PDB file of C-alpha atoms in Angstrom:
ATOM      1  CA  UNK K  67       0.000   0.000   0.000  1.00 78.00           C
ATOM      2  CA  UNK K  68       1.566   3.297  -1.237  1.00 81.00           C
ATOM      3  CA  UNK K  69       2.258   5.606   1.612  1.00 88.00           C
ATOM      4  CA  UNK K  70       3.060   9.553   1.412  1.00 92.00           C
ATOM      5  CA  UNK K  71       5.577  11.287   4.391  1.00 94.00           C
ATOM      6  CA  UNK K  72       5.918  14.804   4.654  1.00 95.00           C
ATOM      7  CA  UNK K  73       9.367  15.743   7.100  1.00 92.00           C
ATOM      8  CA  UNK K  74       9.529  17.928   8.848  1.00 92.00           C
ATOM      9  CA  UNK K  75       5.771  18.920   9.910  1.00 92.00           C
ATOM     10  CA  UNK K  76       6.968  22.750  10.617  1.00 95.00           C
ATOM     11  CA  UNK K  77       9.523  24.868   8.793  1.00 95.00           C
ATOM     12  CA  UNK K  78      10.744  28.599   9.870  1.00 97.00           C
ATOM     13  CA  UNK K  79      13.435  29.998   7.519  1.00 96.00           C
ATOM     14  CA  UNK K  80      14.155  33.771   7.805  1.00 97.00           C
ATOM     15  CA  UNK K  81      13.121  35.681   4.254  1.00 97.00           C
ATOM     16  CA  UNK K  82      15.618  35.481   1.252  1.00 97.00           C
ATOM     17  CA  UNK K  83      16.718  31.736   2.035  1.00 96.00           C
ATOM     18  CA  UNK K  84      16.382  28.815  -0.810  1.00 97.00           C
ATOM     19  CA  UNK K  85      14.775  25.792   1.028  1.00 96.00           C
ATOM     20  CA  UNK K  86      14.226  22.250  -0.196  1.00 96.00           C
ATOM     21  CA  UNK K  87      10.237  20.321   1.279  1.00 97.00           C
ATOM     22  CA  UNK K  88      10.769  16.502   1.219  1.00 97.00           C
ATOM     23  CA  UNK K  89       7.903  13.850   0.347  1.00 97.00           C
ATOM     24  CA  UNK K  90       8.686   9.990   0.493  1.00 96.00           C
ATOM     25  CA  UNK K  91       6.563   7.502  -0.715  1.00 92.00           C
ATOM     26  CA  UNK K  92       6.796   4.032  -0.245  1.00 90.00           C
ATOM     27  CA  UNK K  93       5.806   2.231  -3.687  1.00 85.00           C
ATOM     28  CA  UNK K  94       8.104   3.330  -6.858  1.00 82.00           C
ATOM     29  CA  UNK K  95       5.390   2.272  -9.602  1.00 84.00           C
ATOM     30  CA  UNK K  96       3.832   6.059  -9.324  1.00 84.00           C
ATOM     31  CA  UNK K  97       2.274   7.432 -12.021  1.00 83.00           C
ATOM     32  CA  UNK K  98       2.055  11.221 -10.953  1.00 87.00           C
ATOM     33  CA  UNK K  99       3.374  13.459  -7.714  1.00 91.00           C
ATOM     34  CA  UNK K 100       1.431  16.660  -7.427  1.00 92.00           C
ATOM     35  CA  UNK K 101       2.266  19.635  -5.081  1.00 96.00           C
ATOM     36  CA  UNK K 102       0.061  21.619  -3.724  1.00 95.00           C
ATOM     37  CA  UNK K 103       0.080  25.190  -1.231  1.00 96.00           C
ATOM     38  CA  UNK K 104      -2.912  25.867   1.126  1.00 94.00           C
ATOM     39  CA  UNK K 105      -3.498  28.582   2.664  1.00 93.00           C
ATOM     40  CA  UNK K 106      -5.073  28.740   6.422  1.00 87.00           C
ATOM     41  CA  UNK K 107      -9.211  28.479   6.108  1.00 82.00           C
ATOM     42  CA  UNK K 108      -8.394  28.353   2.134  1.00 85.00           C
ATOM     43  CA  UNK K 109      -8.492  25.735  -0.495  1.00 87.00           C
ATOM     44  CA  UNK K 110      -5.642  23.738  -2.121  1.00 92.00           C
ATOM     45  CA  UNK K 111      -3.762  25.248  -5.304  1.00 93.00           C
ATOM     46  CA  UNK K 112      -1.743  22.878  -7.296  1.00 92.00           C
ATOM     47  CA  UNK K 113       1.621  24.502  -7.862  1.00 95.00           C
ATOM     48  CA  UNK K 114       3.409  21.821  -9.829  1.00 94.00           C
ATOM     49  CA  UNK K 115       2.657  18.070 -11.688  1.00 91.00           C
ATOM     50  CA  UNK K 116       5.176  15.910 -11.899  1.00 90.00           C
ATOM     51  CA  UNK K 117       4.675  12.831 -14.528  1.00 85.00           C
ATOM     52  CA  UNK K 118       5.872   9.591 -14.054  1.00 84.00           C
ATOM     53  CA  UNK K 119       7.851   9.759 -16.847  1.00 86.00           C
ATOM     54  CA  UNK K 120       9.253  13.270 -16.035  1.00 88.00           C
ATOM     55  CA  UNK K 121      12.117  14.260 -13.478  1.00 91.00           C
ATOM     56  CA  UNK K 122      11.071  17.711 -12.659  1.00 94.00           C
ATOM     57  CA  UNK K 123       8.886  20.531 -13.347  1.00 94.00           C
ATOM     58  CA  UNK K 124       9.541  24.746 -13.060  1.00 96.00           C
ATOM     59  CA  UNK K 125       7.516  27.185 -12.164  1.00 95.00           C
ATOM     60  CA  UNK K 126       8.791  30.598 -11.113  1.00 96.00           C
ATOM     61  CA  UNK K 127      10.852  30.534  -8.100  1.00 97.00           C
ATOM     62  CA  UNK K 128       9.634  26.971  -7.876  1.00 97.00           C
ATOM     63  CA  UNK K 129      10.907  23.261  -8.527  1.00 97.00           C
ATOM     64  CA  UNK K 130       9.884  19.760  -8.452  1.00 96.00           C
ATOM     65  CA  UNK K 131      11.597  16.841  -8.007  1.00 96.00           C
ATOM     66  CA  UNK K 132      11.065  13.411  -8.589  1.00 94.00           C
ATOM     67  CA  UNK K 133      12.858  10.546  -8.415  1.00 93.00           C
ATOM     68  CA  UNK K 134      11.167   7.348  -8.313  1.00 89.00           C
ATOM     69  CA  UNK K 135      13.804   4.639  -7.411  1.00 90.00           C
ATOM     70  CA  UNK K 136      14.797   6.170  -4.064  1.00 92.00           C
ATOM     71  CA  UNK K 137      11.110   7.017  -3.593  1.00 92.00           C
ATOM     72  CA  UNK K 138      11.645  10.948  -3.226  1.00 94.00           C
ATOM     73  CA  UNK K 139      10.447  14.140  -4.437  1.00 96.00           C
ATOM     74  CA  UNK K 140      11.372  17.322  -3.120  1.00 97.00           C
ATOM     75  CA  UNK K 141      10.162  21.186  -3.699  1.00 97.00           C
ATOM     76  CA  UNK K 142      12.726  23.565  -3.623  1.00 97.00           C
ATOM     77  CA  UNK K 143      11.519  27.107  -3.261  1.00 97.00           C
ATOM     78  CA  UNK K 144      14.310  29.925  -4.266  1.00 97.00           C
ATOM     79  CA  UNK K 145      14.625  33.406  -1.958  1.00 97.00           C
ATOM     80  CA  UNK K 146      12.175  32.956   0.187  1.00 97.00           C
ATOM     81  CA  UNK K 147       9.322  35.314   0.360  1.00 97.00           C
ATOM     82  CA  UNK K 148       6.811  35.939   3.631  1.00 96.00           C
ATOM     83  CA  UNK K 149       3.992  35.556   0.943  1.00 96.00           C
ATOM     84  CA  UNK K 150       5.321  32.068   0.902  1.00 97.00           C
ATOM     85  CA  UNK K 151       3.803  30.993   4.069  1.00 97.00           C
ATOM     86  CA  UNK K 152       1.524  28.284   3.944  1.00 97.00           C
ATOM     87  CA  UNK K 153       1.313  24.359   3.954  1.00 96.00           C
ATOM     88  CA  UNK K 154       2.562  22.293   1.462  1.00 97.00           C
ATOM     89  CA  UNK K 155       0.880  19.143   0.284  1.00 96.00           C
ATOM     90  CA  UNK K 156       2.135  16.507  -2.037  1.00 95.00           C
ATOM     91  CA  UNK K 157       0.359  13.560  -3.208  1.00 93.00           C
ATOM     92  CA  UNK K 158       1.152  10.641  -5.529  1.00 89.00           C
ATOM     93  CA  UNK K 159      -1.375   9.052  -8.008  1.00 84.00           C
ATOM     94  CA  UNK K 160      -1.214   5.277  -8.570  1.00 77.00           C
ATOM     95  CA  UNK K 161      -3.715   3.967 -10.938  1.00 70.00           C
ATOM     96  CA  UNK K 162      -5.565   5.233 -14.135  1.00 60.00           C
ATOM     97  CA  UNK K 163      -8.695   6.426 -11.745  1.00 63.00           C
ATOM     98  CA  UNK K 164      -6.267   9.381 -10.673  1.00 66.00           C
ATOM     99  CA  UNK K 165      -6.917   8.632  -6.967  1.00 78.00           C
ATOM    100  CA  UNK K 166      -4.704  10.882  -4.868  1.00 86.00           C
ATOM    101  CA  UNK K 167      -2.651   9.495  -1.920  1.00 88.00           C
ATOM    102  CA  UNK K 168      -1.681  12.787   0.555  1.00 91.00           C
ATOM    103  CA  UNK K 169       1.196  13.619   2.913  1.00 92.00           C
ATOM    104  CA  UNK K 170       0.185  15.304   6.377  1.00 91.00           C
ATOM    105  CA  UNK K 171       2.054  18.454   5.091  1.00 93.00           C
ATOM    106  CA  UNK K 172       4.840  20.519   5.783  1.00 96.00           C
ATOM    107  CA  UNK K 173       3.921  23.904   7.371  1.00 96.00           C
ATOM    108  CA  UNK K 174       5.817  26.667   6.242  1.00 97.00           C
ATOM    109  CA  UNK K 175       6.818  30.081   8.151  1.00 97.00           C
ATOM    110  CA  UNK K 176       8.678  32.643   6.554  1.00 97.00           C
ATOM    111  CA  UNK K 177      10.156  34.881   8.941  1.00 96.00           C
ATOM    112  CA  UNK K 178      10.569  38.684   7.663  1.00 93.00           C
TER     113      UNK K 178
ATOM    114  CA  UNK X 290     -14.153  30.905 -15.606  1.00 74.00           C
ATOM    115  CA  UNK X 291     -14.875  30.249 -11.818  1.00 81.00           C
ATOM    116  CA  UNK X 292     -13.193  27.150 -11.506  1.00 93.00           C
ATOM    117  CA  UNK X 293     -14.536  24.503  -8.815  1.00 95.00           C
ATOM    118  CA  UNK X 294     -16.958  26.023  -6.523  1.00 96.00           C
ATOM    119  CA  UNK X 295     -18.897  24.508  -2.994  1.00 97.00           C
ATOM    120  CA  UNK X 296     -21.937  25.659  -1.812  1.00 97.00           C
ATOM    121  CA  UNK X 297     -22.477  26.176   1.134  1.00 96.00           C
ATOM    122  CA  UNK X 298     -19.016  27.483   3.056  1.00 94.00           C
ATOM    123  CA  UNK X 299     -20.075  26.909   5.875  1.00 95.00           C
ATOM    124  CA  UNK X 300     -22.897  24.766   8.451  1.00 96.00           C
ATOM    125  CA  UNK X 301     -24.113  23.620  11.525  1.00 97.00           C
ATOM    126  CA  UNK X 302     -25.897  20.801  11.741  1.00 96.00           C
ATOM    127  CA  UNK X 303     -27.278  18.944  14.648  1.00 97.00           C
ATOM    128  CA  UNK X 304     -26.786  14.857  15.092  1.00 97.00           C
ATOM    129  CA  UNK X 305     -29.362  13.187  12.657  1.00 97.00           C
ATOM    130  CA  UNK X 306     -29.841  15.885  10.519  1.00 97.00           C
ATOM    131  CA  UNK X 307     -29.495  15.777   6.659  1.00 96.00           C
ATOM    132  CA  UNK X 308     -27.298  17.587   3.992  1.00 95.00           C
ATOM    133  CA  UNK X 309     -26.234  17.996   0.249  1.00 97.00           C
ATOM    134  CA  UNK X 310     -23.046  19.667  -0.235  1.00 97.00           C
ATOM    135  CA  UNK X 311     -23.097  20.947  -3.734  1.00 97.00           C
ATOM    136  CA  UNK X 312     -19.415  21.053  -6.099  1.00 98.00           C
ATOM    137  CA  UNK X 313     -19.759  22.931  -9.761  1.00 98.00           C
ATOM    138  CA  UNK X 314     -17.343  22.637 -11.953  1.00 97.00           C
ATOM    139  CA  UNK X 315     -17.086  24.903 -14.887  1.00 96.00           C
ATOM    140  CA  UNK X 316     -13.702  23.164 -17.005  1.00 94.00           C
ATOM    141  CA  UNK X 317     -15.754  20.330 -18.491  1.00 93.00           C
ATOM    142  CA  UNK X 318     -13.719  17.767 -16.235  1.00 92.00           C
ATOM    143  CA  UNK X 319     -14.734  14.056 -16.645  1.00 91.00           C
ATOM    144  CA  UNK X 320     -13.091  13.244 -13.017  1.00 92.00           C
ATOM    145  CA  UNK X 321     -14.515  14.567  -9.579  1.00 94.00           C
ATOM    146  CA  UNK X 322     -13.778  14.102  -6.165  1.00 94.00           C
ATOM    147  CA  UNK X 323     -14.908  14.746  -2.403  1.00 97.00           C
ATOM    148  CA  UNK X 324     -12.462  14.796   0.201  1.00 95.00           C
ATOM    149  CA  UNK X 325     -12.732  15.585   3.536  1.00 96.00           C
ATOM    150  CA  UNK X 326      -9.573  17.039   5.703  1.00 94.00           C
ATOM    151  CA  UNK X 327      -9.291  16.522   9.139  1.00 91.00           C
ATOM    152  CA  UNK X 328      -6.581  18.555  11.727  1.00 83.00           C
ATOM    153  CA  UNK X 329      -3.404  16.678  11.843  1.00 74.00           C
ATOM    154  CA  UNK X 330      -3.855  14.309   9.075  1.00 76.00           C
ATOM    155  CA  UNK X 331      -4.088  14.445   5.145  1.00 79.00           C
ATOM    156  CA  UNK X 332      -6.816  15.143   2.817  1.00 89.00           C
ATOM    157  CA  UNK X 333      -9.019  11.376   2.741  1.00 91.00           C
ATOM    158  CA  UNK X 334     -10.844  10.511  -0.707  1.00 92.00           C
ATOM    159  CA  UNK X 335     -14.768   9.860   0.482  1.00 95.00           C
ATOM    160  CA  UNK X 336     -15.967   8.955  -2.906  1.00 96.00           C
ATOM    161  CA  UNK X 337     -15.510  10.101  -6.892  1.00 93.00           C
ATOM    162  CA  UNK X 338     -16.773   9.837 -10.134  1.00 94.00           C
ATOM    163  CA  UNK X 339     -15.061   9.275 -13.608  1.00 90.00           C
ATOM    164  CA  UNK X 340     -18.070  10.619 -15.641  1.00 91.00           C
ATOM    165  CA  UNK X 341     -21.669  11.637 -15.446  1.00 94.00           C
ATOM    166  CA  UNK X 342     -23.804   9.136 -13.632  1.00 93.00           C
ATOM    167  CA  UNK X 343     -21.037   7.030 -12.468  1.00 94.00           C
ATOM    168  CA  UNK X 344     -19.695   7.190  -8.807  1.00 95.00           C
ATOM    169  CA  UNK X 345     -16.894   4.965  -6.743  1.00 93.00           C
ATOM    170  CA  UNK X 346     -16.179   4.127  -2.899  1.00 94.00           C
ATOM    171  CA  UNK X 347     -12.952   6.111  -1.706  1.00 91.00           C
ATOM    172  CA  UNK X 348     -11.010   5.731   1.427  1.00 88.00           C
ATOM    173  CA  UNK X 349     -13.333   6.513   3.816  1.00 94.00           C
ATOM    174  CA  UNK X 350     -16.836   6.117   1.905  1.00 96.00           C
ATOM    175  CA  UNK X 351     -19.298   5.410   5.153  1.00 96.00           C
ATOM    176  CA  UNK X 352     -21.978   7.657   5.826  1.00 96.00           C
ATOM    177  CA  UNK X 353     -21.989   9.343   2.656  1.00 97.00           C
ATOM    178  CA  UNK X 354     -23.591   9.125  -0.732  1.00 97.00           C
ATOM    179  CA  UNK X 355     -22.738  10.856  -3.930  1.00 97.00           C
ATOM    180  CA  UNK X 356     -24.506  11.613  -7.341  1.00 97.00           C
ATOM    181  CA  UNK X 357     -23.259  12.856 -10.529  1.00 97.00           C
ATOM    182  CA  UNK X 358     -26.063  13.531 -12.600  1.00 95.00           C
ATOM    183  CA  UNK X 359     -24.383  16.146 -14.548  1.00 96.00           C
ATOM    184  CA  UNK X 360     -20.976  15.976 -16.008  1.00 96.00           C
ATOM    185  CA  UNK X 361     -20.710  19.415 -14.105  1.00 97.00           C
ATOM    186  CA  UNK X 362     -22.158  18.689 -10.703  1.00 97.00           C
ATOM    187  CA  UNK X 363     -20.995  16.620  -8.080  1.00 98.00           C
ATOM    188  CA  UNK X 364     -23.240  15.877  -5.165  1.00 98.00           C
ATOM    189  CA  UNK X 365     -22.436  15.049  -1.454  1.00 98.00           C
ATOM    190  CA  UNK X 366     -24.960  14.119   0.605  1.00 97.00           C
ATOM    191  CA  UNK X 367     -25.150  13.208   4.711  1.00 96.00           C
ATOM    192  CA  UNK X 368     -28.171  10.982   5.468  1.00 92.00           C
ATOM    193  CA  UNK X 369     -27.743  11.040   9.566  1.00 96.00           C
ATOM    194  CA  UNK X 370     -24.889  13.337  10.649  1.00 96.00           C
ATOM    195  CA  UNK X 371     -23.097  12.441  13.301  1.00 97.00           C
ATOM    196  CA  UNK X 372     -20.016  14.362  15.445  1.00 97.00           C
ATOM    197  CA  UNK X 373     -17.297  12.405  13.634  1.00 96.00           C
ATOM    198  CA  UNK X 374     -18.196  14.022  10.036  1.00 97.00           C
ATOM    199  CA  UNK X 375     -17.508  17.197  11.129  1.00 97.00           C
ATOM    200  CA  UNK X 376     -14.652  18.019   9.347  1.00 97.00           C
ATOM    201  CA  UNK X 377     -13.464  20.356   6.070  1.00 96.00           C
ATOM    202  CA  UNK X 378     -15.287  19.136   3.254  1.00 97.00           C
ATOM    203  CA  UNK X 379     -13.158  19.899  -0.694  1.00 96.00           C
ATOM    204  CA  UNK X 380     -14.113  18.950  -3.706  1.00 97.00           C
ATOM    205  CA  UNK X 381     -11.890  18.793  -6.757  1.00 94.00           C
ATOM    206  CA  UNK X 382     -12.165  18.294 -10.628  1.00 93.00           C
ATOM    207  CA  UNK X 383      -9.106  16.920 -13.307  1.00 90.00           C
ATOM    208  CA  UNK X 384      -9.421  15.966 -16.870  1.00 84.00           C
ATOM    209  CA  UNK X 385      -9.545  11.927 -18.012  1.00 71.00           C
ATOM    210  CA  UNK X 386      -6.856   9.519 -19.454  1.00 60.00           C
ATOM    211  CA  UNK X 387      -2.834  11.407 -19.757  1.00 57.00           C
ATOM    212  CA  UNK X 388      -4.268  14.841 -21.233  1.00 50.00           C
ATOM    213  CA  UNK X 389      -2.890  17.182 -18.868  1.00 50.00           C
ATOM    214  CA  UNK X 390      -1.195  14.645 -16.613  1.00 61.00           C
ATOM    215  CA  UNK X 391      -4.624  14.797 -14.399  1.00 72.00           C
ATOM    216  CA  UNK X 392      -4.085  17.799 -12.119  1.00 82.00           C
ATOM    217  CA  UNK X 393      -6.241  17.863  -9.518  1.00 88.00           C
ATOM    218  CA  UNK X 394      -8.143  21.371  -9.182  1.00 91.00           C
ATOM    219  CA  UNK X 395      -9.722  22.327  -6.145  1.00 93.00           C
ATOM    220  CA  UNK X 396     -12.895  24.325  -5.004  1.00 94.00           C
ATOM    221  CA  UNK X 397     -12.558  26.537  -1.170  1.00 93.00           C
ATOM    222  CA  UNK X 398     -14.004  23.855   1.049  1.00 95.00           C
ATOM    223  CA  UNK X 399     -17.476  23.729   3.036  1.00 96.00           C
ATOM    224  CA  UNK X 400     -16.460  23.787   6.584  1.00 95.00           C
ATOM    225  CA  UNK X 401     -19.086  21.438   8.337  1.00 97.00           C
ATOM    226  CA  UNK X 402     -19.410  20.817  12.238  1.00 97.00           C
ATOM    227  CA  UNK X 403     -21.903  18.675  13.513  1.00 97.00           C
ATOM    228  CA  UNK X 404     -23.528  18.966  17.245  1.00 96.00           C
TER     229      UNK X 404
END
């Protein structure tokens, strides 16, 4: 049974610093790892998709990892912002119905 | 284009009562989902659907039901509430098959407590 970890559960970095959010997962035979940011009382925003058959993914001061045989993908966010506060979620799909399988999160504080 | 909505955002409902949390979505996605998030743990799949008028059993499918009568509509309903479904309620949309890899978009949440 495929299994998502999120370490550490907190994070404060001062503002400006490049910092790296680690998910696990337990099975290799993934088909997808999504990230997501939520804000507190808000929804979920996908920031980045990863495809099985892709290593990483860009978006602005954002990047995805994903490597599949040591069971890792990581989100490194570059110069820190305050705005940047939030928790990030990743989450792994398995099979062709798309289901989702979720990390607990990683909350992040930005300290200006 | 407003995305994935929820109606309500909020409710209070009393032990036994009824509900129907309502999810639009306006991308003409074939996949929808209800999840509901719970402090300290990670978003749980209740049930989803892969295209009008078919629905599936997620993770933690008991004491829900769920109808998708309309590609666009998604329907969660509560026969008897009870204190252990109160919880953050989100509902989410993606396209079918590899187009677009299947990201998963998500509406605010209906924040739900039960007395």
């Amino acid at each position: 049974k495929q299994e998502v970890t999120q370490i550490p559960a907190a994070l404060s970095v001062p503002e400006g610093e490049n910092l790296v959010l680690n998910c696990s997962f337990t099975d290799s035979a993934i088909y997808n790892l999504q990230w997501f940011r939520q804000d507190p009382g808000k929804g979920l925003t996908s920031l980045l998709l990863i495809q099985s058959s892709q290593r990483e993914q860009t978006s602005g001061r954002l990047n995805a990892s994903l490597d599949k045989s040591s069971g890792r993908s990581t989100l490194y966010i570059a110069a820190s912002q305050p705005g940047d506060s939030a928790t990030y979620l990743c989450a792994g799909s398995m099979d062709s119905n798309y289901q989702l399988i979720w990390g607990a999160g990683t909350k992040l504080i930005i300290k200006p | 284009n407003a995305g994935v909505t929820q109606t309500p955002k909020f409710r209070v409902l009393k032990t036994g009562q009824s509900m129907t949390l309502l999810c639009a979505q306006d991308m003409n996605h074939e996949y929808m989902y209800w999840y509901r998030q719970d402090p300290g743990m990670g978003l749980r799949l209740i049930h989803y659907s892969v295209g009008e008028g078919t629905t599936a059993k997620g993770e933690v499918p008991d004491g829900y039901n769920v109808s998708r009568l309309k590609k666009q509509n998604f329907l969660l309903g509560l026969e008897s509430a009870a204190p252990s479904q109160t919880s953050v309620y989100f509902c989410a949309s993606s396209t079918a098959g590899t187009s677009g890899g299947n990201e998963q978009f998500f509406g605010p949440g209906t924040r739900l407590t039960v007395l």
